[in-house]
Coordinates of C-alpha atoms in Angstrom, one line a residue:
M1 CA 24.9 21.5 -27.7
S2 CA 22.8 19.1 -25.7
R3 CA 19.6 17.7 -27.3
W4 CA 16.3 18.4 -25.7
Y5 CA 13.5 15.9 -25.9
R6 CA 9.8 16.7 -25.8
P7 CA 7.9 14.8 -23.1
D8 CA 5.5 12.2 -24.5
P9 CA 1.8 13.2 -24.5
L10 CA 0.9 11.4 -21.3
T11 CA 3.8 12.9 -19.5
R12 CA 2.7 16.3 -20.6
D13 CA -0.9 15.5 -19.4
L14 CA 0.5 14.5 -16.0
I15 CA 2.4 17.8 -15.8
H16 CA -0.7 19.8 -16.8
L17 CA -2.9 18.1 -14.2
I18 CA -0.3 18.7 -11.4
N19 CA 0.0 22.4 -12.4
A20 CA -3.8 22.7 -12.6
R21 CA -4.0 21.4 -9.0
R22 CA -1.4 23.9 -7.9
H23 CA -3.7 26.7 -9.2
D24 CA -6.9 25.1 -7.7
H25 CA -8.6 24.4 -11.0
G26 CA -7.8 20.7 -11.5
D27 CA -10.2 18.2 -13.1
A28 CA -10.3 15.0 -11.1
D29 CA -12.0 13.0 -13.9
A30 CA -9.3 14.1 -16.4
A31 CA -6.6 13.3 -13.9
I32 CA -7.9 9.7 -13.4
D33 CA -8.1 9.2 -17.1
T34 CA -4.5 10.2 -17.4
L35 CA -3.4 8.0 -14.6
Q36 CA -5.3 5.0 -16.0
A37 CA -3.6 5.6 -19.3
L38 CA -0.2 5.5 -17.7
L39 CA -1.1 2.4 -15.8
D40 CA -2.3 0.8 -19.0
Q41 CA 1.1 1.4 -20.4
D42 CA 2.7 -0.2 -17.4
R43 CA 4.4 3.1 -16.3
E44 CA 3.8 2.7 -12.6
Q45 CA 7.4 3.4 -11.8
D46 CA 7.1 6.8 -13.5
L47 CA 4.2 7.7 -11.3
L48 CA 6.1 6.6 -8.2
T49 CA 9.0 8.7 -9.2
V50 CA 6.7 11.8 -9.5
L51 CA 5.2 11.0 -6.1
A52 CA 8.6 11.0 -4.5
A53 CA 9.4 14.4 -6.0
L54 CA 6.2 16.3 -5.0
D55 CA 5.5 18.1 -1.7
E56 CA 3.4 16.3 0.9
D57 CA 0.0 17.8 0.1
M58 CA 0.4 17.4 -3.7
A59 CA 1.7 13.8 -3.2
E60 CA -1.2 12.8 -1.0
W61 CA -3.7 14.3 -3.5
L62 CA -2.0 12.4 -6.4
F63 CA -1.8 9.2 -4.5
D64 CA -5.5 9.3 -3.6
L65 CA -6.3 9.8 -7.3
L66 CA -3.9 7.0 -8.2
A67 CA -5.6 4.6 -5.8
E68 CA -9.0 5.3 -7.3
A69 CA -7.6 5.1 -10.9
S70 CA -6.1 1.7 -10.3
C71 CA -9.1 0.2 -8.6
S72 CA -12.2 1.7 -10.3
V73 CA -13.2 1.5 -14.0
M74 CA -16.3 2.8 -15.7
I75 CA -18.3 0.0 -17.3
D76 CA -19.3 0.6 -20.9
G77 CA -23.0 0.8 -21.5
D78 CA -25.7 2.6 -23.4
L79 CA -25.1 6.3 -23.8
D80 CA -28.6 7.1 -22.4
E81 CA -27.9 5.2 -19.2
K82 CA -26.2 6.5 -16.1
P83 CA -22.6 5.3 -15.8
T84 CA -21.8 2.4 -13.5
Y85 CA -18.4 1.3 -12.2
A86 CA -16.3 -1.8 -11.4
I87 CA -14.5 -1.3 -8.1
L88 CA -11.8 -3.3 -6.4
G89 CA -12.0 -2.9 -2.6
A90 CA -10.4 -4.4 0.5
L91 CA -11.3 -5.0 4.1
E92 CA -8.4 -5.3 6.7
L93 CA -9.0 -8.1 9.2
P94 CA -7.1 -9.2 12.3
L95 CA -5.5 -12.7 12.5
H96 CA -4.7 -14.9 15.5
A97 CA -1.0 -14.9 16.5
N98 CA 1.1 -18.1 16.0
L99 CA -0.9 -19.3 13.1
R100 CA -0.4 -22.9 12.0
E101 CA 1.0 -23.7 8.6
P102 CA -0.1 -24.3 5.9
L103 CA -2.5 -21.4 6.1
S104 CA -6.1 -22.0 5.1
L105 CA -7.7 -18.5 5.2
K106 CA -10.5 -19.9 3.1
I107 CA -13.9 -18.2 2.8
D108 CA -17.1 -19.0 0.9
S109 CA -17.2 -16.5 -1.9
V110 CA -21.0 -16.6 -2.4
K111 CA -21.9 -16.3 1.3
T112 CA -19.3 -13.6 1.8
A113 CA -20.6 -11.6 -1.1
D114 CA -24.1 -11.7 0.5
L115 CA -22.5 -10.6 3.8
L116 CA -20.9 -7.6 2.2
H117 CA -24.0 -6.6 0.4
T118 CA -25.9 -6.6 3.7
Y119 CA -23.4 -5.1 6.1
L120 CA -21.9 -2.6 3.8
R121 CA -25.4 -1.6 2.8
L122 CA -24.6 -1.6 -0.9
Q123 CA -27.2 -0.3 -3.4
P124 CA -29.5 -2.8 -5.2
G125 CA -28.2 -4.0 -8.5
T126 CA -24.5 -4.0 -7.4
V127 CA -23.0 -7.4 -8.0
V128 CA -20.3 -8.5 -5.4
M129 CA -17.5 -10.9 -6.2
V130 CA -15.1 -12.0 -3.5
E131 CA -11.6 -13.5 -3.6
P132 CA -11.9 -17.1 -2.4
R133 CA -9.1 -16.7 0.2
L134 CA -8.0 -14.0 2.5
L135 CA -4.7 -12.5 1.4
T136 CA -1.8 -11.8 3.8
D137 CA 0.5 -8.8 3.7
A138 CA 3.3 -11.0 2.4
T139 CA 1.0 -12.0 -0.5
L140 CA -0.1 -8.5 -1.4
E141 CA 3.5 -7.2 -1.1
M142 CA 4.2 -8.7 -4.5
V143 CA 1.1 -7.1 -6.2
T144 CA 1.4 -3.9 -8.2
L145 CA -1.0 -1.0 -9.1
N146 CA -0.7 -2.2 -12.7
S147 CA -1.9 -5.7 -11.8
L148 CA -4.8 -4.3 -9.7
Y149 CA -5.8 -2.1 -12.6
N150 CA -5.6 -4.9 -15.2
H151 CA -7.7 -7.1 -12.9
I152 CA -10.6 -4.7 -12.4
S153 CA -10.4 -3.6 -16.1
Q154 CA -10.9 -7.2 -17.3
L155 CA -14.0 -7.6 -15.1
A156 CA -15.4 -4.3 -16.4
D157 CA -15.0 -5.7 -19.9
S158 CA -16.9 -8.8 -18.9
R159 CA -13.8 -11.0 -19.4
R160 CA -13.1 -14.1 -17.4
R161 CA -12.2 -13.6 -13.7
H162 CA -8.8 -14.8 -12.5
P163 CA -7.6 -14.8 -8.9
I164 CA -5.4 -11.8 -8.1
V165 CA -2.6 -14.1 -6.7
A166 CA -1.7 -17.7 -7.2
R167 CA -0.9 -18.6 -3.6
V168 CA -1.0 -17.2 -0.1
H169 CA 2.2 -16.6 1.9
P170 CA 2.6 -16.5 5.7
P171 CA 2.0 -13.0 7.1
V172 CA 4.7 -10.9 8.7
E173 CA 2.1 -9.3 10.9
S174 CA -1.3 -10.6 12.2
T175 CA -3.2 -9.1 9.3
A176 CA -5.3 -10.5 6.5
Y177 CA -7.2 -8.7 3.7
L178 CA -10.5 -9.5 2.2
L179 CA -10.5 -8.4 -1.5
F180 CA -13.7 -8.0 -3.4
E181 CA -15.1 -6.5 -6.6
L182 CA -18.3 -4.4 -7.0
L183 CA -19.7 -4.6 -10.5
G184 CA -22.4 -2.1 -11.6
S185 CA -22.0 0.3 -8.7
P186 CA -23.6 3.7 -9.4
E187 CA -20.7 5.5 -7.7
P188 CA -16.9 5.0 -8.2
G189 CA -16.3 5.1 -4.4
L190 CA -16.8 2.7 -1.5
P191 CA -18.9 3.1 1.7
E192 CA -17.2 5.6 4.1
A193 CA -18.3 4.0 7.3
I194 CA -19.6 0.8 8.9
E195 CA -22.2 1.0 11.7
E196 CA -21.2 -0.7 15.0
Q197 CA -23.9 -3.4 14.7
D198 CA -22.8 -4.1 11.1
R199 CA -19.1 -4.4 12.2
H200 CA -20.1 -7.0 14.8
G201 CA -22.3 -8.9 12.4
L202 CA -19.8 -9.0 9.6
S203 CA -16.9 -9.9 11.9
T204 CA -18.9 -12.7 13.6
A205 CA -20.0 -14.2 10.2
L206 CA -16.5 -14.1 8.8
M207 CA -15.0 -15.8 11.9
A208 CA -17.5 -18.6 11.5
Q209 CA -16.1 -19.2 8.0
C210 CA -12.4 -18.7 8.8
P211 CA -11.3 -19.7 12.4
E212 CA -7.9 -18.1 11.7
L213 CA -9.5 -14.7 12.2
A214 CA -9.3 -13.0 15.6
S215 CA -12.3 -11.6 17.3
A216 CA -11.8 -7.8 17.2
P217 CA -14.9 -6.2 15.5
H218 CA -13.8 -2.8 16.9
L219 CA -10.8 -2.9 14.5
L220 CA -13.0 -3.4 11.5
E221 CA -12.9 -0.2 9.5
A222 CA -14.7 0.9 6.3
P223 CA -13.4 -0.7 3.1
V224 CA -10.8 1.0 1.0
F225 CA -9.5 0.8 -2.5
A226 CA -7.3 -2.3 -2.8
A227 CA -4.4 0.0 -3.6
Y228 CA -4.4 1.1 0.0
A229 CA -4.3 -2.4 1.3
M230 CA -1.4 -3.2 -1.1
V231 CA 0.5 -0.2 0.2
D232 CA 0.0 -1.1 3.8
A233 CA 1.1 -4.7 3.1
Q234 CA 4.2 -3.5 1.3
N235 CA 5.1 -1.1 4.1
A236 CA 4.9 -3.9 6.7
V237 CA 6.8 -6.5 4.8
R238 CA 9.6 -4.2 3.5
L239 CA 10.2 -2.7 7.0
H240 CA 10.3 -6.2 8.5
H241 CA 12.8 -7.2 5.9
L242 CA 14.9 -4.1 6.6
A243 CA 14.9 -4.9 10.3
D244 CA 15.8 -8.6 9.6
E245 CA 18.7 -7.6 7.4
T246 CA 20.0 -5.0 9.9
V247 CA 19.8 -7.5 12.8
A248 CA 21.6 -10.2 10.8
V249 CA 24.5 -7.9 10.1
W250 CA 24.6 -6.7 13.7
R251 CA 24.8 -10.3 15.0
D252 CA 27.7 -11.1 12.6
L253 CA 29.8 -8.3 14.1
D254 CA 32.6 -9.1 16.6
S255 CA 31.0 -9.2 20.1
A256 CA 33.1 -6.2 21.3
V257 CA 32.1 -4.1 18.3
R258 CA 28.5 -5.3 18.5
G259 CA 28.3 -4.1 22.1
R260 CA 29.1 -0.5 21.2
T261 CA 27.5 -0.3 17.7
I262 CA 24.8 2.4 17.2
V263 CA 22.0 1.7 14.8
H264 CA 20.9 4.8 12.9
L265 CA 17.4 4.6 11.5
H266 CA 16.9 7.1 8.6
T267 CA 13.6 8.3 7.2
Q268 CA 13.2 10.9 4.5
C269 CA 10.4 13.4 5.0
G270 CA 9.1 16.6 3.5
N271 CA 8.8 15.2 -0.1
G272 CA 5.5 13.5 -0.1
V273 CA 4.1 10.0 0.6
Y274 CA 6.7 7.9 -1.2
M275 CA 10.0 7.9 0.7
P276 CA 13.2 5.9 1.4
V277 CA 14.0 4.3 4.8
W278 CA 17.4 2.9 5.5
T279 CA 19.7 1.9 8.4
D280 CA 23.4 2.5 9.2
L281 CA 25.6 0.7 11.7
F282 CA 28.1 3.0 13.4
D283 CA 31.1 2.2 15.6
P284 CA 31.7 5.2 17.9
E285 CA 35.4 4.3 18.3
L286 CA 36.1 4.7 14.6
P287 CA 37.0 8.3 13.4
E288 CA 34.1 10.4 12.1
D289 CA 35.4 10.4 8.6
H290 CA 35.3 6.6 8.5
G291 CA 31.5 6.6 8.1
P292 CA 29.2 3.7 8.9
I293 CA 30.6 0.1 9.1
W294 CA 27.5 -1.0 7.1
T295 CA 24.6 0.7 5.3
S296 CA 21.5 -1.1 4.2
P297 CA 19.9 -0.6 0.8
D298 CA 17.0 1.9 0.6
V299 CA 13.6 0.6 1.3
W300 CA 10.8 2.7 -0.3
V301 CA 7.6 3.0 1.7
F302 CA 4.4 5.0 1.4
T303 CA 3.5 7.2 4.3
A304 CA 0.0 8.4 3.3
D305 CA -2.2 8.7 6.4
L306 CA 0.7 7.6 8.6
P307 CA 2.6 9.7 11.2
I308 CA 6.1 10.4 10.0
E309 CA 7.5 8.7 13.2
W310 CA 5.8 5.3 12.3
P311 CA 8.6 3.7 10.2
G312 CA 11.2 4.6 12.8
E313 CA 9.0 3.5 15.7
M314 CA 8.3 0.1 14.1
L315 CA 12.0 -0.5 13.3
T316 CA 13.1 0.6 16.8
N317 CA 10.7 -1.8 18.4
R318 CA 11.7 -4.7 16.1
L319 CA 15.4 -4.1 16.7
L320 CA 15.0 -3.8 20.5
A321 CA 13.2 -7.1 20.5
E322 CA 16.3 -8.7 18.8
G323 CA 18.8 -7.2 21.2
C324 CA 19.9 -3.9 19.6
T325 CA 19.9 -1.4 22.5
K326 CA 21.8 1.5 21.0
F327 CA 20.0 3.4 18.2
E328 CA 19.1 6.8 17.0
N329 CA 16.3 8.0 14.7
H330 CA 17.4 10.4 12.0
I331 CA 14.8 12.2 9.9
V332 CA 16.5 13.5 6.8
E333 CA 14.6 16.7 5.8
T334 CA 14.4 18.4 2.4
P335 CA 15.3 22.1 2.1
D336 CA 11.6 23.1 2.0
N337 CA 10.8 21.3 5.3

């Protein structure tokens, strides 16, 4: 007889909050407490596994809570006072193409904190702290939800501030991220919009500090929790690596085989926001039961707020630029979709 193991208390809490959401009586505060406890135990991979198993609506709901849980912490204070929060936010900024190395991406933390206070129209009493360098997607790709949560938790506990990363890596796309902390905010969220005049003012002031930024104030959107920036960065870098690997194998094929090889781009959908993407190389002259001549490892990406076609579209464009002209997109659907 097989032995049955009871889930640990936090796993049971996670199951309960998901079931409560399914029946429309979930408690968001309790859910965030549970997710923060899981992050505090460095169980991020458990949460990602759950995300991959949920349906799309449930997964997006859970990921939104997970982003908030990893990037906002209540600051301890007197019981009679209203609660305040420490929040880790990010602004996505455009970079010039063909950047020179080594990268600078330096900004003045004090001046930039004042800029954010002004142009994000933050409430009085909110202290702003800014990372001293803009971070690239290749830099954020190595960050985890756990490290974001530990970073903002230490600030909420008035512990010494350390940079989120030790060094900046060259970007794979023309994107940089301004990461900042809000201490003492009366709300656990971030501003939902930036007025047009504020976008122009903030963009112009940041370009004056960092000439590697491109002039595109219309691209400047409202700040998000740093978890979303981390996810966008990981998507970009991982899909570029997948394309690089596929192209390298394609180039190593015999020229006759390479000329007829079909690249299959696979995406999984219908099971939420955390999904695998992979590629196959097929030789149409081989029998069907032969299968692909090469299959890449799975690359896991988040698709929250992205169209399902985006990973395939990005990979297709990248492979076309490298000379692959025969390809097919394959969306692998789950039974419920």
